[in-house]
Each structure stands twice: as C-alpha cells, then as structure tokens.
C-alpha cells in the first residue's frame, strides 16, 4: 500500500503539471513577452537545514501561486562546496551532501522542472526525517519517474560534471555567495525569506494582474 507521503508527492506532481505552464493561462498575453518573464535562481545545498526550510516551505508554497506562470525557475545545488584543481568536490556538510547535490542536479537535467521539483521536495523531506536507504529511488518510484536516468547520470560521472559546473556558476556570482539558500531574482540577490512572491511581483513588469500580487 502506498504511504501518505507517496500520495502527497504524487498529488503535488499532478498539481504542477496542471499549473506550471504559462501556455495554459494568459497564453495570448504571454506570447512574445519574454521580457516579462521573471528569472529566479536558487543556489542551495542539499543538506543545509536553511536550504531545506526554504525549499519545503517558501518555495513549495510559492509554486502554487498564479504568478508562478511567469517565472523561469532554476535550482543550482552546490552552495558552499569547494572544487579542487583535480575536480574533487568537498561539500560543507560532508560526502552525503555531495552525493545528494549530484542526485538533485541529475534530476534537474533529466526532467522538466514540473517533474524534478516534486522529486527534490520528496528527497529534501526524507533527508531531514528518516533518511532511509534508497531514499531518492523511493521518491522517484512514488512519483512514477524513471530512476534509471538518475542512476546512469550518477554512475557515468556526468552528475559530477554537473556538480562542478554548478560550482563554477556559484563561484561566479556577484555579489559572491556568502550563505545558503542564496536567491537571485532577475539578476539581483535578494533575501531568501518566507515570501518569494514579493520579489517576483516587484520584478514583474507585464500587464497581467495576478492575485498573488494584489496585497
């Protein structure tokens, strides 16, 4: 029998499939309006408790809002890690963090954000509750996602290259990253607090009047 957690994340992925698609709403207004899209990038670490809190509370609440339809969201797992000259990555919270950074980086590349976000929510929740063996495999199975894509990404070494690439991007931030989570909205670093909608609504310059912004 499927667990309540499995049902929760499966219902979440259904919600995202129905709502995280700008073409499903306001299609005529959004057409040819690339300049109206708000770019949001989240730089984080898989085992950072502050990153986890932001992802499972602030981000999970934000994606349910109508204004999400004009957001281009990117997640970049790496944070305060360090990459040596020979390509070895050392993570702030140890080898397990590097492992799950890579797993989540593989998921982000393998699947659309609609699919990878529920997976990351599931993994982050598990890391800070039970952290059972085969955690990420259980998450992919409960969400009916192909775990072989992630396993192949990790085993082939491609995931490590994604991690290193994330490190180069993170280390190139201006101003430089000083803590995680680190949030960038339209190229500007902002405080990663409980109300991401405030920043997105302020950055959005398009014609649509979103309910989330009418506060």
C-alpha positions as protocol buffer text, in pm:
chain_id: "A"
residue {
  index: 1
  type: UNK
  ca { x: 0 y: 0 z: 0 }
}
residue {
  index: 2
  type: UNK
  ca { x: 132 y: 343 z: -88 }
}
residue {
  index: 3
  type: UNK
  ca { x: 227 y: 565 z: 204 }
}
residue {
  index: 4
  type: UNK
  ca { x: 57 y: 901 z: 277 }
}
residue {
  index: 5
  type: UNK
  ca { x: 384 y: 1067 z: 174 }
}
residue {
  index: 6
  type: UNK
  ca { x: 368 y: 895 z: -165 }
}
residue {
  index: 7
  type: UNK
  ca { x: 14 y: 1017 z: -221 }
}
residue {
  index: 8
  type: UNK
  ca { x: 115 y: 1368 z: -119 }
}
residue {
  index: 9
  type: UNK
  ca { x: 400 y: 1395 z: -366 }
}
residue {
  index: 10
  type: UNK
  ca { x: 201 y: 1229 z: -643 }
}
residue {
  index: 11
  type: UNK
  ca { x: -78 y: 1483 z: -592 }
}
residue {
  index: 12
  type: UNK
  ca { x: 183 y: 1759 z: -595 }
}
residue {
  index: 13
  type: UNK
  ca { x: 323 y: 1649 z: -929 }
}
residue {
  index: 14
  type: UNK
  ca { x: -30 y: 1642 z: -1073 }
}
residue {
  index: 15
  type: UNK
  ca { x: -82 y: 1995 z: -944 }
}
residue {
  index: 16
  type: UNK
  ca { x: 241 y: 2113 z: -1105 }
}
residue {
  index: 17
  type: UNK
  ca { x: 158 y: 1951 z: -1436 }
}
residue {
  index: 18
  type: UNK
  ca { x: -170 y: 2140 z: -1438 }
}
residue {
  index: 19
  type: UNK
  ca { x: -39 y: 2475 z: -1320 }
}
residue {
  index: 20
  type: UNK
  ca { x: 330 y: 2529 z: -1403 }
}
residue {
  index: 21
  type: UNK
  ca { x: 273 y: 2601 z: -1768 }
}
residue {
  index: 22
  type: UNK
  ca { x: 231 y: 2960 z: -1887 }
}
residue {
  index: 23
  type: UNK
  ca { x: 66 y: 2844 z: -2210 }
}
residue {
  index: 24
  type: UNK
  ca { x: -229 y: 2706 z: -2014 }
}
residue {
  index: 25
  type: UNK
  ca { x: -328 y: 3051 z: -1887 }
}
residue {
  index: 26
  type: UNK
  ca { x: -286 y: 3401 z: -2023 }
}
residue {
  index: 27
  type: UNK
  ca { x: -144 y: 3248 z: -2344 }
}
residue {
  index: 28
  type: UNK
  ca { x: -228 y: 3545 z: -2563 }
}
residue {
  index: 29
  type: UNK
  ca { x: -83 y: 3794 z: -2314 }
}
residue {
  index: 30
  type: UNK
  ca { x: 235 y: 3595 z: -2260 }
}
residue {
  index: 31
  type: UNK
  ca { x: 304 y: 3538 z: -2629 }
}
residue {
  index: 32
  type: UNK
  ca { x: 613 y: 3728 z: -2744 }
}
residue {
  index: 33
  type: UNK
  ca { x: 664 y: 3866 z: -2393 }
}
residue {
  index: 34
  type: UNK
  ca { x: 994 y: 3708 z: -2296 }
}
residue {
  index: 35
  type: UNK
  ca { x: 1096 y: 4032 z: -2126 }
}
residue {
  index: 36
  type: UNK
  ca { x: 805 y: 3987 z: -1885 }
}
residue {
  index: 37
  type: UNK
  ca { x: 936 y: 3654 z: -1755 }
}
residue {
  index: 38
  type: UNK
  ca { x: 1091 y: 3677 z: -1408 }
}
residue {
  index: 39
  type: UNK
  ca { x: 1414 y: 3480 z: -1372 }
}
residue {
  index: 40
  type: UNK
  ca { x: 1452 y: 3313 z: -1033 }
}
residue {
  index: 41
  type: UNK
  ca { x: 1764 y: 3115 z: -940 }
}
residue {
  index: 42
  type: UNK
  ca { x: 1807 y: 2931 z: -611 }
}
residue {
  index: 43
  type: UNK
  ca { x: 2159 y: 2836 z: -503 }
}
residue {
  index: 44
  type: UNK
  ca { x: 2149 y: 2582 z: -224 }
}
residue {
  index: 45
  type: UNK
  ca { x: 2295 y: 2274 z: -54 }
}
residue {
  index: 46
  type: UNK
  ca { x: 2103 y: 1950 z: -20 }
}
residue {
  index: 47
  type: UNK
  ca { x: 2187 y: 1902 z: 350 }
}
residue {
  index: 48
  type: UNK
  ca { x: 2171 y: 2264 z: 461 }
}
residue {
  index: 49
  type: UNK
  ca { x: 1879 y: 2295 z: 707 }
}
residue {
  index: 50
  type: UNK
  ca { x: 1814 y: 2654 z: 596 }
}
residue {
  index: 51
  type: UNK
  ca { x: 1802 y: 2546 z: 231 }
}
residue {
  index: 52
  type: UNK
  ca { x: 1565 y: 2266 z: 325 }
}
residue {
  index: 53
  type: UNK
  ca { x: 1335 y: 2503 z: 512 }
}
residue {
  index: 54
  type: UNK
  ca { x: 1322 y: 2744 z: 219 }
}
residue {
  index: 55
  type: UNK
  ca { x: 1257 y: 2467 z: -34 }
}
residue {
  index: 56
  type: UNK
  ca { x: 992 y: 2283 z: 165 }
}
residue {
  index: 57
  type: UNK
  ca { x: 812 y: 2590 z: 297 }
}
residue {
  index: 58
  type: UNK
  ca { x: 866 y: 2907 z: 95 }
}
residue {
  index: 59
  type: UNK
  ca { x: 926 y: 2752 z: -247 }
}
residue {
  index: 60
  type: UNK
  ca { x: 663 y: 2483 z: -210 }
}
residue {
  index: 61
  type: UNK
  ca { x: 404 y: 2746 z: -119 }
}
residue {
  index: 62
  type: UNK
  ca { x: 516 y: 2985 z: -393 }
}
residue {
  index: 63
  type: UNK
  ca { x: 478 y: 2742 z: -682 }
}
residue {
  index: 64
  type: UNK
  ca { x: 106 y: 2715 z: -607 }
}
residue {
  index: 65
  type: UNK
  ca { x: 51 y: 3086 z: -674 }
}
residue {
  index: 66
  type: UNK
  ca { x: -81 y: 3222 z: -1004 }
}
residue {
  index: 67
  type: UNK
  ca { x: 227 y: 3441 z: -1055 }
}
residue {
  index: 68
  type: UNK
  ca { x: 437 y: 3126 z: -1095 }
}
residue {
  index: 69
  type: UNK
  ca { x: 313 y: 3119 z: -1456 }
}
residue {
  index: 70
  type: UNK
  ca { x: 557 y: 3398 z: -1549 }
}
residue {
  index: 71
  type: UNK
  ca { x: 856 y: 3261 z: -1356 }
}
residue {
  index: 72
  type: UNK
  ca { x: 1153 y: 3081 z: -1505 }
}
residue {
  index: 73
  type: UNK
  ca { x: 1284 y: 2886 z: -1205 }
}
residue {
  index: 74
  type: UNK
  ca { x: 1631 y: 2734 z: -1175 }
}
residue {
  index: 75
  type: UNK
  ca { x: 1776 y: 2533 z: -887 }
}
residue {
  index: 76
  type: UNK
  ca { x: 2154 y: 2508 z: -853 }
}
residue {
  index: 77
  type: UNK
  ca { x: 2274 y: 2258 z: -590 }
}
residue {
  index: 78
  type: UNK
  ca { x: 2632 y: 2328 z: -478 }
}
residue {
  index: 79
  type: UNK
  ca { x: 2637 y: 2613 z: -225 }
}
residue {
  index: 80
  type: UNK
  ca { x: 2948 y: 2643 z: -9 }
}
residue {
  index: 81
  type: UNK
  ca { x: 3123 y: 2342 z: -159 }
}
residue {
  index: 82
  type: UNK
  ca { x: 3480 y: 2361 z: -286 }
}
residue {
  index: 83
  type: UNK
  ca { x: 3621 y: 2211 z: -606 }
}
residue {
  index: 84
  type: UNK
  ca { x: 3991 y: 2123 z: -615 }
}
residue {
  index: 85
  type: UNK
  ca { x: 4211 y: 2156 z: -921 }
}
residue {
  index: 86
  type: UNK
  ca { x: 4174 y: 1783 z: -992 }
}
residue {
  index: 87
  type: UNK
  ca { x: 3793 y: 1811 z: -993 }
}
residue {
  index: 88
  type: UNK
  ca { x: 3726 y: 1669 z: -648 }
}
residue {
  index: 89
  type: UNK
  ca { x: 3435 y: 1842 z: -475 }
}
residue {
  index: 90
  type: UNK
  ca { x: 3423 y: 1879 z: -96 }
}
residue {
  index: 91
  type: UNK
  ca { x: 3087 y: 1978 z: 48 }
}
residue {
  index: 92
  type: UNK
  ca { x: 3016 y: 2178 z: 361 }
}
residue {
  index: 93
  type: UNK
  ca { x: 2806 y: 1904 z: 520 }
}
residue {
  index: 94
  type: UNK
  ca { x: 3020 y: 1612 z: 408 }
}
residue {
  index: 95
  type: UNK
  ca { x: 3016 y: 1341 z: 139 }
}
residue {
  index: 96
  type: UNK
  ca { x: 2643 y: 1272 z: 175 }
}
residue {
  index: 97
  type: UNK
  ca { x: 2571 y: 1630 z: 76 }
}
residue {
  index: 98
  type: UNK
  ca { x: 2786 y: 1596 z: -235 }
}
residue {
  index: 99
  type: UNK
  ca { x: 2603 y: 1275 z: -320 }
}
residue {
  index: 100
  type: UNK
  ca { x: 2258 y: 1431 z: -292 }
}
residue {
  index: 101
  type: UNK
  ca { x: 2369 y: 1753 z: -463 }
}
residue {
  index: 102
  type: UNK
  ca { x: 2463 y: 1534 z: -758 }
}
residue {
  index: 103
  type: UNK
  ca { x: 2142 y: 1331 z: -745 }
}
residue {
  index: 104
  type: UNK
  ca { x: 1935 y: 1650 z: -748 }
}
residue {
  index: 105
  type: UNK
  ca { x: 2149 y: 1803 z: -1024 }
}
residue {
  index: 106
  type: UNK
  ca { x: 2090 y: 1491 z: -1232 }
}
residue {
  index: 107
  type: UNK
  ca { x: 1715 y: 1516 z: -1172 }
}
residue {
  index: 108
  type: UNK
  ca { x: 1712 y: 1883 z: -1273 }
}
residue {
  index: 109
  type: UNK
  ca { x: 1881 y: 1797 z: -1602 }
}
residue {
  index: 110
  type: UNK
  ca { x: 1687 y: 1476 z: -1669 }
}
residue {
  index: 111
  type: UNK
  ca { x: 1337 y: 1605 z: -1607 }
}
residue {
  index: 112
  type: UNK
  ca { x: 1145 y: 1926 z: -1654 }
}
residue {
  index: 113
  type: UNK
  ca { x: 1101 y: 2150 z: -1351 }
}
residue {
  index: 114
  type: UNK
  ca { x: 744 y: 2020 z: -1322 }
}
residue {
  index: 115
  type: UNK
  ca { x: 884 y: 1672 z: -1257 }
}
residue {
  index: 116
  type: UNK
  ca { x: 1212 y: 1747 z: -1082 }
}
residue {
  index: 117
  type: UNK
  ca { x: 1062 y: 1982 z: -821 }
}
residue {
  index: 118
  type: UNK
  ca { x: 835 y: 1720 z: -657 }
}
residue {
  index: 119
  type: UNK
  ca { x: 1132 y: 1481 z: -662 }
}
residue {
  index: 120
  type: UNK
  ca { x: 1352 y: 1736 z: -485 }
}
residue {
  index: 121
  type: UNK
  ca { x: 1075 y: 1813 z: -235 }
}
residue {
  index: 122
  type: UNK
  ca { x: 1049 y: 1442 z: -160 }
}
residue {
  index: 123
  type: UNK
  ca { x: 1426 y: 1394 z: -125 }
}
residue {
  index: 124
  type: UNK
  ca { x: 1472 y: 1701 z: 94 }
}
residue {
  index: 125
  type: UNK
  ca { x: 1185 y: 1594 z: 317 }
}
residue {
  index: 126
  type: UNK
  ca { x: 1336 y: 1247 z: 353 }
}
residue {
  index: 127
  type: UNK
  ca { x: 1687 y: 1375 z: 423 }
}
residue {
  index: 128
  type: UNK
  ca { x: 1564 y: 1562 z: 728 }
}
residue {
  index: 129
  type: UNK
  ca { x: 1322 y: 1299 z: 858 }
}
residue {
  index: 130
  type: UNK
  ca { x: 1404 y: 931 z: 807 }
}
residue {
  index: 131
  type: UNK
  ca { x: 1697 y: 938 z: 559 }
}
residue {
  index: 132
  type: UNK
  ca { x: 1624 y: 576 z: 472 }
}
residue {
  index: 133
  type: UNK
  ca { x: 1842 y: 368 z: 237 }
}
residue {
  index: 134
  type: UNK
  ca { x: 1745 y: 415 z: -128 }
}
residue {
  index: 135
  type: UNK
  ca { x: 1572 y: 742 z: -38 }
}
residue {
  index: 136
  type: UNK
  ca { x: 1591 y: 900 z: -380 }
}
residue {
  index: 137
  type: UNK
  ca { x: 1490 y: 576 z: -553 }
}
residue {
  index: 138
  type: UNK
  ca { x: 1182 y: 562 z: -332 }
}
residue {
  index: 139
  type: UNK
  ca { x: 1099 y: 919 z: -428 }
}
residue {
  index: 140
  type: UNK
  ca { x: 1133 y: 852 z: -799 }
}
residue {
  index: 141
  type: UNK
  ca { x: 921 y: 538 z: -768 }
}
residue {
  index: 142
  type: UNK
  ca { x: 647 y: 712 z: -569 }
}
residue {
  index: 143
  type: UNK
  ca { x: 634 y: 985 z: -835 }
}
residue {
  index: 144
  type: UNK
  ca { x: 646 y: 730 z: -1118 }
}
residue {
  index: 145
  type: UNK
  ca { x: 967 y: 873 z: -1259 }
}
residue {
  index: 146
  type: UNK
  ca { x: 1238 y: 674 z: -1433 }
}
residue {
  index: 147
  type: UNK
  ca { x: 1512 y: 622 z: -1172 }
}
residue {
  index: 148
  type: UNK
  ca { x: 1746 y: 478 z: -1436 }
}
residue {
  index: 149
  type: UNK
  ca { x: 1802 y: 827 z: -1576 }
}
residue {
  index: 150
  type: UNK
  ca { x: 1936 y: 942 z: -1240 }
}
residue {
  index: 151
  type: UNK
  ca { x: 2136 y: 626 z: -1175 }
}
residue {
  index: 152
  type: UNK
  ca { x: 2302 y: 647 z: -1517 }
}
residue {
  index: 153
  type: UNK
  ca { x: 2377 y: 1017 z: -1469 }
}
residue {
  index: 154
  type: UNK
  ca { x: 2544 y: 946 z: -1135 }
}
residue {
  index: 155
  type: UNK
  ca { x: 2728 y: 626 z: -1231 }
}
residue {
  index: 156
  type: UNK
  ca { x: 2865 y: 764 z: -1556 }
}
residue {
  index: 157
  type: UNK
  ca { x: 3032 y: 1059 z: -1384 }
}
residue {
  index: 158
  type: UNK
  ca { x: 2812 y: 1304 z: -1570 }
}
residue {
  index: 159
  type: UNK
  ca { x: 2650 y: 1405 z: -1244 }
}
residue {
  index: 160
  type: UNK
  ca { x: 2987 y: 1501 z: -1102 }
}
residue {
  index: 161
  type: UNK
  ca { x: 3046 y: 1721 z: -1405 }
}
residue {
  index: 162
  type: UNK
  ca { x: 2709 y: 1887 z: -1344 }
}
residue {
  index: 163
  type: UNK
  ca { x: 2814 y: 1946 z: -984 }
}
residue {
  index: 164
  type: UNK
  ca { x: 3142 y: 2104 z: -1095 }
}
residue {
  index: 165
  type: UNK
  ca { x: 2955 y: 2319 z: -1347 }
}
residue {
  index: 166
  type: UNK
  ca { x: 2719 y: 2432 z: -1073 }
}
residue {
  index: 167
  type: UNK
  ca { x: 3025 y: 2522 z: -869 }
}
residue {
  index: 168
  type: UNK
  ca { x: 3163 y: 2742 z: -1144 }
}
residue {
  index: 169
  type: UNK
  ca { x: 2832 y: 2922 z: -1174 }
}
residue {
  index: 170
  type: UNK
  ca { x: 2800 y: 2961 z: -797 }
}
residue {
  index: 171
  type: UNK
  ca { x: 3155 y: 3089 z: -760 }
}
residue {
  index: 172
  type: UNK
  ca { x: 3090 y: 3343 z: -1035 }
}
residue {
  index: 173
  type: UNK
  ca { x: 2800 y: 3510 z: -854 }
}
residue {
  index: 174
  type: UNK
  ca { x: 2823 y: 3885 z: -797 }
}
residue {
  index: 175
  type: UNK
  ca { x: 2793 y: 3961 z: -514 }
}
residue {
  index: 176
  type: UNK
  ca { x: 2956 y: 3632 z: -414 }
}
residue {
  index: 177
  type: UNK
  ca { x: 2752 y: 3372 z: -230 }
}
residue {
  index: 178
  type: UNK
  ca { x: 2802 y: 3404 z: 146 }
}
residue {
  index: 179
  type: UNK
  ca { x: 2535 y: 3165 z: 275 }
}
residue {
  index: 180
  type: UNK
  ca { x: 2263 y: 2928 z: 162 }
}
residue {
  index: 181
  type: UNK
  ca { x: 1997 y: 2947 z: 44 }
}
residue {
  index: 182
  type: UNK
  ca { x: 2106 y: 3224 z: -194 }
}
residue {
  index: 183
  type: UNK
  ca { x: 1827 y: 3368 z: -406 }
}
residue {
  index: 184
  type: UNK
  ca { x: 1866 y: 3571 z: -725 }
}
residue {
  index: 185
  type: UNK
  ca { x: 1567 y: 3739 z: -892 }
}
residue {
  index: 186
  type: UNK
  ca { x: 1628 y: 3896 z: -1234 }
}
residue {
  index: 187
  type: UNK
  ca { x: 2000 y: 3908 z: -1163 }
}
residue {
  index: 188
  type: UNK
  ca { x: 1963 y: 4070 z: -821 }
}
residue {
  index: 189
  type: UNK
  ca { x: 2046 y: 3892 z: -496 }
}
residue {
  index: 190
  type: UNK
  ca { x: 1754 y: 3910 z: -252 }
}
residue {
  index: 191
  type: UNK
  ca { x: 1695 y: 3777 z: 97 }
}
residue {
  index: 192
  type: UNK
  ca { x: 1558 y: 3422 z: 84 }
}
residue {
  index: 193
  type: UNK
  ca { x: 1265 y: 3466 z: 320 }
}
residue {
  index: 194
  type: UNK
  ca { x: 915 y: 3325 z: 351 }
}
residue {
  index: 195
  type: UNK
  ca { x: 757 y: 3546 z: 86 }
}
residue {
  index: 196
  type: UNK
  ca { x: 921 y: 3491 z: -250 }
}
residue {
  index: 197
  type: UNK
  ca { x: 610 y: 3635 z: -417 }
}
residue {
  index: 198
  type: UNK
  ca { x: 701 y: 3986 z: -300 }
}
residue {
  index: 199
  type: UNK
  ca { x: 1024 y: 3982 z: -501 }
}
residue {
  index: 200
  type: UNK
  ca { x: 865 y: 3823 z: -808 }
}
residue {
  index: 201
  type: UNK
  ca { x: 572 y: 4066 z: -807 }
}
residue {
  index: 202
  type: UNK
  ca { x: 808 y: 4363 z: -776 }
}
residue {
  index: 203
  type: UNK
  ca { x: 1022 y: 4231 z: -1062 }
}
residue {
  index: 204
  type: UNK
  ca { x: 732 y: 4152 z: -1294 }
}
residue {
  index: 205
  type: UNK
  ca { x: 659 y: 4437 z: -1538 }
}
residue {
  index: 206
  type: UNK
  ca { x: 397 y: 4272 z: -1756 }
}
residue {
  index: 207
  type: UNK
  ca { x: 25 y: 4350 z: -1795 }
}
residue {
  index: 208
  type: UNK
  ca { x: -128 y: 4060 z: -1602 }
}
residue {
  index: 209
  type: UNK
  ca { x: -283 y: 4136 z: -1263 }
}
residue {
  index: 210
  type: UNK
  ca { x: -201 y: 3835 z: -1051 }
}
residue {
  index: 211
  type: UNK
  ca { x: -393 y: 3762 z: -732 }
}
residue {
  index: 212
  type: UNK
  ca { x: -67 y: 3686 z: -555 }
}
residue {
  index: 213
  type: UNK
  ca { x: 48 y: 4042 z: -622 }
}
residue {
  index: 214
  type: UNK
  ca { x: -271 y: 4216 z: -505 }
}
residue {
  index: 215
  type: UNK
  ca { x: -168 y: 4256 z: -142 }
}
